[in-house]
Amino acid sequence: MLAELGLAALWLATALAVLQILSGVMGLRGGDKASALAIYARPAAVVQAFLAVLAFCLLLWAFAITDLSIKLVATNSHSMKPMLYKLTGTWGNHEGSMLLWVAVLALSGGLLAGLEKRLPHKTMSATLAVQGFVALGFYAFLLLSSNPFERLPIPAVEGTGLNPLLQDIGLAIHPPTLYVGYVGLSVAFSLAMGALISKQVTPDFAKVMRPWVLFAWVFLTLGITAGSYWAYYELGWGGWWFWDPVENSSLMPWLAATALLHSVSVLAARDALRTWTIMLGVLAFSMSMLGTFLVRSGVLTSVHAFAVDPERGSFILILLGLYIGGALAIFAVRAGSIAEGKRFTATSREGALVFNNVMLSAILAIVLLGTLYPLLTEAFDVRVSVGPPYFNPASAIFAIPMFIVMAIGPLLRWKKDKPARIQFEISLIAAVAIAVVSLVAIIGDYSILAVLGLALSVALGIGALLPLRGRNIRTVPLATWGMIMAHFGVAVSLFGMASESAFTQERLAAVTPGSTEQLGDWNIELRSVDPIAGPNWTAVEARIAVSRGGEEPIVITPQARNFWAPAQATSESALVTRWDGQLYAVIGDQAQDGRWQLRVWWKPFVTFIWYGGLLISLGGILSIVGRVRVDLKRRTAIRKGKERRDDKAALSNEPLPEPAE
Amino acid sequence: MRPVFFIPLALFLFFAGLAAYMLANGRFESVPSHMVDKPLPEFSLPPAVDGLPGVSRANFVGGEPKLLNVWASWCLPCIAEAPQLEALKEEGVEVIGIAIRDKPEDVANFLNRYGNPYTRIGADDISQLQIEIGAAGVPETFVIDAAGNIRYQHIGDIRADDVPKLLQILEDVR
């Protein structure tokens, strides 16, 4: 019953998406609000959201009770699994994650339709039509090629399990977070197309779009941060970023969304950058779709591409062609008819934002090129892989000027400014950067990129806080606090990255229980290696006592796990976190002579990478809260003003009472 | 209409064309085992079910090339694969099974229900051999020549149209 109900909900939602498109198109054409069909777009979106979320909840339920008559459950779950991983198994596979994607997409569409009252009727109609069109494609994808509710002819006796790499709390957070981000960008896309089609690219439209972009961007930031930390401690290779196609496919929409976030703010505040904002709106969602395509289709081999299937790849490619190709075609034809908006000089807040937008786009192009390059060469039968030696220096070329401008930009005034006005701030930032470079040069011999990174991070950290100088802290708007915190977060992350790459120390040793190793000022003693068993795995677990500077030793327990159902070996690293860095230990294989392979890293300030990510997200959240609060206040003021006017009007209409005699 | 606004569309169409070409040409080989064209490692596995002997490396050496089928009673694609293994047995191919993390009674049930193409089945309770020969999951099937070398790896279940291909490979490595 469960599966049939879920399937029925999906079909109904599909029908509603069709209604939403038709109704939206009518609304755009007629312009007559009373047009019979045009009134259904909003309710269709709202009910559709309910149905899609219902379908997802039903699948969640099927996984919770391990309903083995459903193929997806039987192939991805197992009755022996802990409950948490039964639930996360719902989206740890292709069909389930597509259903989650659609549910979030429909939910955003429903929220937009239900809550947004400011947009002109035409723009709203076009937006809802586009949103319905995007949803329709994904419904078709689910129902025609990836039905999550497919039944087995004979129920399975037992499920085949979930990829053990995915049996981790990181998975509970990481993909859904990214999805919310991806899908939030779909709303930005629909809004951009809506405004372009109805030719109403205005500051008001930007104000409607901004919270959606912020929202998506916060979730993308969180998703990338969580994903990076997950890869760092779960894969056991000691790195936090690999420039893997799957990682890149989450970074690319983030880069586009970051550019969009800044350009939509300029549009909202200054009525400039109209076509650029629309272009970025299309680009950001294109990158989300492209990411999905690269991960799902298998055109690129990656360490964590899963559910690889050329047929599905073709389906997503067709969707990609329809949406992105269609959007870019409309953009090509229409963009000329949008006036560019207000002018500004190069030395102004807008100028700095445009510069950094261009730098972000350049980095995006670098990442995109590096990610797709193997695809290009493979068409000519040459297999290459593009890795850090390309990505690091190539993106640094654009990142370095971007960080410099980022430290100064927020200090500039809108429209027109003179650098001489902020002479003090510029000198301070430059002095700090030079001081850090000289300091690091004295300590030792490090790579240029690491030294530059350290200097820029400190300079940027100070630059981020400077807009507070000379202001009454209590009157600084929440949205400004958000910007300051996000920029400071970038500095913190950058500091972590640069420190990790400059100062990391590594030791690889073959050890027997009882022996001691040294790494920097750390003392590492292998006490024992024992077999242990978990709910669905067995492992060898090392007990390692670590201490530094004569303090009390701490025992850490890295494991090498073997899962059954399905069979796979994974490595569970063990970490000791201190304020100034992390000690990272992995236990490897046992050699013939009985010695164990032990790998230990000391990574100074590595945690700053993820703390920075959290600060950036928090900055985004503050910004959303600040903007919503201002908005609510404004609405209340307008309502009160209207009431007052109404009262006055009512009074003036009433015949004045006759003065009493 | 300004030509500059057509640049994104042109770039996208180029990418879409390239991706479509790649998809149409189906370059999606799974990651092959690094053990292909290397000798089967030394191993000895106890019987997985009453009535059939266990498996060791010696069972593959000499005589005709054989199939080494890595499977499990709890694996769904293995059910789909069963008729094809039966067909290969009909053709006179010796199929030796390795049951991964299985129980004797489950193995017996599976063989009763879906037929028994195996001459021997070894019990690999900790996936030791599976990992050693580079099999990533179940089912996988390896062609082993008479000298005990791994000559071919088939990933996933054997479909009906894979049977002639496997017979040809067995013929080629004789």
mmCIF file with all atom_site columns, N, CA and C in Angstrom, chain B residues 63-106:
data_model
loop_
_atom_site.group_PDB
_atom_site.id
_atom_site.type_symbol
_atom_site.label_atom_id
_atom_site.label_alt_id
_atom_site.label_comp_id
_atom_site.label_asym_id
_atom_site.label_entity_id
_atom_site.label_seq_id
_atom_site.pdbx_PDB_ins_code
_atom_site.Cartn_x
_atom_site.Cartn_y
_atom_site.Cartn_z
_atom_site.occupancy
_atom_site.B_iso_or_equiv
_atom_site.pdbx_formal_charge
_atom_site.auth_seq_id
_atom_site.auth_comp_id
_atom_site.auth_asym_id
_atom_site.auth_atom_id
_atom_site.pdbx_PDB_model_num
ATOM 1   N N  . GLY B 1 63  ? 43.734 -29.137 -16.558 1.00 0.00 ? 63  GLY B N  1
ATOM 2   C CA . GLY B 1 63  ? 42.440 -29.377 -17.214 1.00 0.00 ? 63  GLY B CA 1
ATOM 3   C C  . GLY B 1 63  ? 42.004 -28.204 -18.060 1.00 0.00 ? 63  GLY B C  1
ATOM 4   N N  . GLU B 1 64  ? 40.725 -27.915 -18.025 1.00 0.00 ? 64  GLU B N  1
ATOM 5   C CA . GLU B 1 64  ? 40.144 -26.848 -18.835 1.00 0.00 ? 64  GLU B CA 1
ATOM 6   C C  . GLU B 1 64  ? 40.120 -25.535 -18.036 1.00 0.00 ? 64  GLU B C  1
ATOM 7   N N  . PRO B 1 65  ? 40.031 -24.392 -18.748 1.00 0.00 ? 65  PRO B N  1
ATOM 8   C CA . PRO B 1 65  ? 39.812 -23.126 -18.023 1.00 0.00 ? 65  PRO B CA 1
ATOM 9   C C  . PRO B 1 65  ? 38.486 -23.187 -17.260 1.00 0.00 ? 65  PRO B C  1
ATOM 10  N N  . LYS B 1 66  ? 38.432 -22.506 -16.142 1.00 0.00 ? 66  LYS B N  1
ATOM 11  C CA . LYS B 1 66  ? 37.236 -22.578 -15.284 1.00 0.00 ? 66  LYS B CA 1
ATOM 12  C C  . LYS B 1 66  ? 36.723 -21.178 -14.958 1.00 0.00 ? 66  LYS B C  1
ATOM 13  N N  . LEU B 1 67  ? 35.474 -21.171 -14.471 1.00 0.00 ? 67  LEU B N  1
ATOM 14  C CA . LEU B 1 67  ? 34.904 -19.908 -13.998 1.00 0.00 ? 67  LEU B CA 1
ATOM 15  C C  . LEU B 1 67  ? 34.948 -19.880 -12.482 1.00 0.00 ? 67  LEU B C  1
ATOM 16  N N  . LEU B 1 68  ? 35.370 -18.732 -11.946 1.00 0.00 ? 68  LEU B N  1
ATOM 17  C CA . LEU B 1 68  ? 35.320 -18.530 -10.499 1.00 0.00 ? 68  LEU B CA 1
ATOM 18  C C  . LEU B 1 68  ? 34.210 -17.504 -10.250 1.00 0.00 ? 68  LEU B C  1
ATOM 19  N N  . ASN B 1 69  ? 33.132 -17.962 -9.604  1.00 0.00 ? 69  ASN B N  1
ATOM 20  C CA . ASN B 1 69  ? 31.959 -17.099 -9.413  1.00 0.00 ? 69  ASN B CA 1
ATOM 21  C C  . ASN B 1 69  ? 31.871 -16.673 -7.952  1.00 0.00 ? 69  ASN B C  1
ATOM 22  N N  . VAL B 1 70  ? 31.995 -15.374 -7.730  1.00 0.00 ? 70  VAL B N  1
ATOM 23  C CA . VAL B 1 70  ? 31.885 -14.828 -6.373  1.00 0.00 ? 70  VAL B CA 1
ATOM 24  C C  . VAL B 1 70  ? 30.428 -14.427 -6.154  1.00 0.00 ? 70  VAL B C  1
ATOM 25  N N  . TRP B 1 71  ? 29.761 -15.026 -5.192  1.00 0.00 ? 71  TRP B N  1
ATOM 26  C CA . TRP B 1 71  ? 28.327 -14.767 -5.017  1.00 0.00 ? 71  TRP B CA 1
ATOM 27  C C  . TRP B 1 71  ? 27.943 -14.909 -3.550  1.00 0.00 ? 71  TRP B C  1
ATOM 28  N N  . ALA B 1 72  ? 26.642 -14.752 -3.283  1.00 0.00 ? 72  ALA B N  1
ATOM 29  C CA . ALA B 1 72  ? 26.133 -14.947 -1.931  1.00 0.00 ? 72  ALA B CA 1
ATOM 30  C C  . ALA B 1 72  ? 24.636 -15.214 -2.015  1.00 0.00 ? 72  ALA B C  1
ATOM 31  N N  . SER B 1 73  ? 24.121 -15.952 -1.057  1.00 0.00 ? 73  SER B N  1
ATOM 32  C CA . SER B 1 73  ? 22.687 -16.286 -1.094  1.00 0.00 ? 73  SER B CA 1
ATOM 33  C C  . SER B 1 73  ? 21.833 -15.051 -0.815  1.00 0.00 ? 73  SER B C  1
ATOM 34  N N  . TRP B 1 74  ? 22.435 -14.047 -0.165  1.00 0.00 ? 74  TRP B N  1
ATOM 35  C CA . TRP B 1 74  ? 21.666 -12.850 0.176   1.00 0.00 ? 74  TRP B CA 1
ATOM 36  C C  . TRP B 1 74  ? 21.700 -11.797 -0.927  1.00 0.00 ? 74  TRP B C  1
ATOM 37  N N  . CYS B 1 75  ? 22.283 -12.157 -2.044  1.00 0.00 ? 75  CYS B N  1
ATOM 38  C CA . CYS B 1 75  ? 22.472 -11.146 -3.088  1.00 0.00 ? 75  CYS B CA 1
ATOM 39  C C  . CYS B 1 75  ? 21.421 -11.320 -4.170  1.00 0.00 ? 75  CYS B C  1
ATOM 40  N N  . LEU B 1 76  ? 20.691 -10.235 -4.448  1.00 0.00 ? 76  LEU B N  1
ATOM 41  C CA . LEU B 1 76  ? 19.569 -10.326 -5.393  1.00 0.00 ? 76  LEU B CA 1
ATOM 42  C C  . LEU B 1 76  ? 20.006 -10.556 -6.834  1.00 0.00 ? 76  LEU B C  1
ATOM 43  N N  . PRO B 1 77  ? 21.017 -9.822  -7.334  1.00 0.00 ? 77  PRO B N  1
ATOM 44  C CA . PRO B 1 77  ? 21.420 -10.063 -8.724  1.00 0.00 ? 77  PRO B CA 1
ATOM 45  C C  . PRO B 1 77  ? 21.883 -11.503 -8.938  1.00 0.00 ? 77  PRO B C  1
ATOM 46  N N  . CYS B 1 78  ? 22.344 -12.181 -7.836  1.00 0.00 ? 78  CYS B N  1
ATOM 47  C CA . CYS B 1 78  ? 22.789 -13.567 -7.975  1.00 0.00 ? 78  CYS B CA 1
ATOM 48  C C  . CYS B 1 78  ? 21.631 -14.465 -8.362  1.00 0.00 ? 78  CYS B C  1
ATOM 49  N N  . ILE B 1 79  ? 20.406 -14.090 -7.928  1.00 0.00 ? 79  ILE B N  1
ATOM 50  C CA . ILE B 1 79  ? 19.225 -14.867 -8.312  1.00 0.00 ? 79  ILE B CA 1
ATOM 51  C C  . ILE B 1 79  ? 19.004 -14.718 -9.818  1.00 0.00 ? 79  ILE B C  1
ATOM 52  N N  . ALA B 1 80  ? 19.142 -13.483 -10.278 1.00 0.00 ? 80  ALA B N  1
ATOM 53  C CA . ALA B 1 80  ? 18.955 -13.223 -11.711 1.00 0.00 ? 80  ALA B CA 1
ATOM 54  C C  . ALA B 1 80  ? 20.009 -13.949 -12.534 1.00 0.00 ? 80  ALA B C  1
ATOM 55  N N  . GLU B 1 81  ? 21.177 -14.138 -11.943 1.00 0.00 ? 81  GLU B N  1
ATOM 56  C CA . GLU B 1 81  ? 22.299 -14.720 -12.667 1.00 0.00 ? 81  GLU B CA 1
ATOM 57  C C  . GLU B 1 81  ? 22.188 -16.250 -12.775 1.00 0.00 ? 81  GLU B C  1
ATOM 58  N N  . ALA B 1 82  ? 21.470 -16.873 -11.826 1.00 0.00 ? 82  ALA B N  1
ATOM 59  C CA . ALA B 1 82  ? 21.450 -18.330 -11.712 1.00 0.00 ? 82  ALA B CA 1
ATOM 60  C C  . ALA B 1 82  ? 21.178 -19.067 -13.037 1.00 0.00 ? 82  ALA B C  1
ATOM 61  N N  . PRO B 1 83  ? 20.159 -18.689 -13.826 1.00 0.00 ? 83  PRO B N  1
ATOM 62  C CA . PRO B 1 83  ? 19.909 -19.442 -15.072 1.00 0.00 ? 83  PRO B CA 1
ATOM 63  C C  . PRO B 1 83  ? 21.091 -19.415 -16.045 1.00 0.00 ? 83  PRO B C  1
ATOM 64  N N  . GLN B 1 84  ? 21.824 -18.281 -16.080 1.00 0.00 ? 84  GLN B N  1
ATOM 65  C CA . GLN B 1 84  ? 22.951 -18.175 -17.010 1.00 0.00 ? 84  GLN B CA 1
ATOM 66  C C  . GLN B 1 84  ? 24.086 -19.099 -16.581 1.00 0.00 ? 84  GLN B C  1
ATOM 67  N N  . LEU B 1 85  ? 24.314 -19.217 -15.267 1.00 0.00 ? 85  LEU B N  1
ATOM 68  C CA . LEU B 1 85  ? 25.351 -20.127 -14.775 1.00 0.00 ? 85  LEU B CA 1
ATOM 69  C C  . LEU B 1 85  ? 24.952 -21.567 -15.127 1.00 0.00 ? 85  LEU B C  1
ATOM 70  N N  . GLU B 1 86  ? 23.652 -21.829 -14.993 1.00 0.00 ? 86  GLU B N  1
ATOM 71  C CA . GLU B 1 86  ? 23.121 -23.152 -15.354 1.00 0.00 ? 86  GLU B CA 1
ATOM 72  C C  . GLU B 1 86  ? 23.428 -23.435 -16.832 1.00 0.00 ? 86  GLU B C  1
ATOM 73  N N  . ALA B 1 87  ? 23.181 -22.413 -17.677 1.00 0.00 ? 87  ALA B N  1
ATOM 74  C CA . ALA B 1 87  ? 23.422 -22.575 -19.123 1.00 0.00 ? 87  ALA B CA 1
ATOM 75  C C  . ALA B 1 87  ? 24.902 -22.844 -19.403 1.00 0.00 ? 87  ALA B C  1
ATOM 76  N N  . LEU B 1 88  ? 25.783 -22.143 -18.687 1.00 0.00 ? 88  LEU B N  1
ATOM 77  C CA . LEU B 1 88  ? 27.225 -22.353 -18.884 1.00 0.00 ? 88  LEU B CA 1
ATOM 78  C C  . LEU B 1 88  ? 27.608 -23.769 -18.475 1.00 0.00 ? 88  LEU B C  1
ATOM 79  N N  . LYS B 1 89  ? 26.999 -24.260 -17.399 1.00 0.00 ? 89  LYS B N  1
ATOM 80  C CA . LYS B 1 89  ? 27.260 -25.626 -16.946 1.00 0.00 ? 89  LYS B CA 1
ATOM 81  C C  . LYS B 1 89  ? 26.819 -26.618 -18.027 1.00 0.00 ? 89  LYS B C  1
ATOM 82  N N  . GLU B 1 90  ? 25.653 -26.349 -18.643 1.00 0.00 ? 90  GLU B N  1
ATOM 83  C CA . GLU B 1 90  ? 25.143 -27.207 -19.723 1.00 0.00 ? 90  GLU B CA 1
ATOM 84  C C  . GLU B 1 90  ? 26.153 -27.294 -20.862 1.00 0.00 ? 90  GLU B C  1
ATOM 85  N N  . GLU B 1 91  ? 26.890 -26.191 -21.077 1.00 0.00 ? 91  GLU B N  1
ATOM 86  C CA . GLU B 1 91  ? 27.887 -26.153 -22.147 1.00 0.00 ? 91  GLU B CA 1
ATOM 87  C C  . GLU B 1 91  ? 29.173 -26.863 -21.756 1.00 0.00 ? 91  GLU B C  1
ATOM 88  N N  . GLY B 1 92  ? 29.197 -27.410 -20.555 1.00 0.00 ? 92  GLY B N  1
ATOM 89  C CA . GLY B 1 92  ? 30.364 -28.170 -20.118 1.00 0.00 ? 92  GLY B CA 1
ATOM 90  C C  . GLY B 1 92  ? 31.408 -27.347 -19.382 1.00 0.00 ? 92  GLY B C  1
ATOM 91  N N  . VAL B 1 93  ? 31.052 -26.131 -18.966 1.00 0.00 ? 93  VAL B N  1
ATOM 92  C CA . VAL B 1 93  ? 32.004 -25.293 -18.242 1.00 0.00 ? 93  VAL B CA 1
ATOM 93  C C  . VAL B 1 93  ? 31.971 -25.646 -16.759 1.00 0.00 ? 93  VAL B C  1
ATOM 94  N N  . GLU B 1 94  ? 33.135 -25.744 -16.142 1.00 0.00 ? 94  GLU B N  1
ATOM 95  C CA . GLU B 1 94  ? 33.162 -25.985 -14.712 1.00 0.00 ? 94  GLU B CA 1
ATOM 96  C C  . GLU B 1 94  ? 33.085 -24.648 -13.979 1.00 0.00 ? 94  GLU B C  1
ATOM 97  N N  . VAL B 1 95  ? 32.067 -24.508 -13.122 1.00 0.00 ? 95  VAL B N  1
ATOM 98  C CA . VAL B 1 95  ? 31.894 -23.267 -12.367 1.00 0.00 ? 95  VAL B CA 1
ATOM 99  C C  . VAL B 1 95  ? 32.197 -23.547 -10.898 1.00 0.00 ? 95  VAL B C  1
ATOM 100 N N  . ILE B 1 96  ? 33.155 -22.819 -10.361 1.00 0.00 ? 96  ILE B N  1
ATOM 101 C CA . ILE B 1 96  ? 33.513 -22.978 -8.951  1.00 0.00 ? 96  ILE B CA 1
ATOM 102 C C  . ILE B 1 96  ? 33.045 -21.730 -8.210  1.00 0.00 ? 96  ILE B C  1
ATOM 103 N N  . GLY B 1 97  ? 32.311 -21.932 -7.116  1.00 0.00 ? 97  GLY B N  1
ATOM 104 C CA . GLY B 1 97  ? 31.710 -20.803 -6.417  1.00 0.00 ? 97  GLY B CA 1
ATOM 105 C C  . GLY B 1 97  ? 32.466 -20.415 -5.162  1.00 0.00 ? 97  GLY B C  1
ATOM 106 N N  . ILE B 1 98  ? 32.425 -19.136 -4.845  1.00 0.00 ? 98  ILE B N  1
ATOM 107 C CA . ILE B 1 98  ? 32.934 -18.633 -3.569  1.00 0.00 ? 98  ILE B CA 1
ATOM 108 C C  . ILE B 1 98  ? 31.762 -17.907 -2.916  1.00 0.00 ? 98  ILE B C  1
ATOM 109 N N  . ALA B 1 99  ? 31.269 -18.428 -1.795  1.00 0.00 ? 99  ALA B N  1
ATOM 110 C CA . ALA B 1 99  ? 30.131 -17.799 -1.117  1.00 0.00 ? 99  ALA B CA 1
ATOM 111 C C  . ALA B 1 99  ? 30.662 -16.810 -0.084  1.00 0.00 ? 99  ALA B C  1
ATOM 112 N N  . ILE B 1 100 ? 30.214 -15.564 -0.216  1.00 0.00 ? 100 ILE B N  1
ATOM 113 C CA . ILE B 1 100 ? 30.731 -14.497 0.631   1.00 0.00 ? 100 ILE B CA 1
ATOM 114 C C  . ILE B 1 100 ? 29.839 -14.306 1.860   1.00 0.00 ? 100 ILE B C  1
ATOM 115 N N  . ARG B 1 101 ? 30.417 -14.385 3.023   1.00 0.00 ? 101 ARG B N  1
ATOM 116 C CA . ARG B 1 101 ? 29.700 -14.115 4.282   1.00 0.00 ? 101 ARG B CA 1
ATOM 117 C C  . ARG B 1 101 ? 28.323 -14.767 4.301   1.00 0.00 ? 101 ARG B C  1
ATOM 118 N N  . ASP B 1 102 ? 28.332 -16.094 4.199   1.00 0.00 ? 102 ASP B N  1
ATOM 119 C CA . ASP B 1 102 ? 27.072 -16.813 4.058   1.00 0.00 ? 102 ASP B CA 1
ATOM 120 C C  . ASP B 1 102 ? 26.934 -17.867 5.148   1.00 0.00 ? 102 ASP B C  1
ATOM 121 N N  . LYS B 1 103 ? 25.703 -18.417 5.265   1.00 0.00 ? 103 LYS B N  1
ATOM 122 C CA . LYS B 1 103 ? 25.465 -19.508 6.219   1.00 0.00 ? 103 LYS B CA 1
ATOM 123 C C  . LYS B 1 103 ? 25.166 -20.769 5.434   1.00 0.00 ? 103 LYS B C  1
ATOM 124 N N  . PRO B 1 104 ? 25.617 -21.955 5.909   1.00 0.00 ? 104 PRO B N  1
ATOM 125 C CA . PRO B 1 104 ? 25.407 -23.205 5.161   1.00 0.00 ? 104 PRO B CA 1
ATOM 126 C C  . PRO B 1 104 ? 23.943 -23.431 4.806   1.00 0.00 ? 104 PRO B C  1
ATOM 127 N N  . GLU B 1 105 ? 23.015 -23.164 5.753   1.00 0.00 ? 105 GLU B N  1
ATOM 128 C CA . GLU B 1 105 ? 21.597 -23.459 5.453   1.00 0.00 ? 105 GLU B CA 1
ATOM 129 C C  . GLU B 1 105 ? 21.048 -22.502 4.388   1.00 0.00 ? 105 GLU B C  1
ATOM 130 N N  . ASP B 1 106 ? 21.536 -21.230 4.401   1.00 0.00 ? 106 ASP B N  1
ATOM 131 C CA . ASP B 1 106 ? 21.083 -20.281 3.375   1.00 0.00 ? 106 ASP B CA 1
ATOM 132 C C  . ASP B 1 106 ? 21.606 -20.693 1.992   1.00 0.00 ? 106 ASP B C  1
#
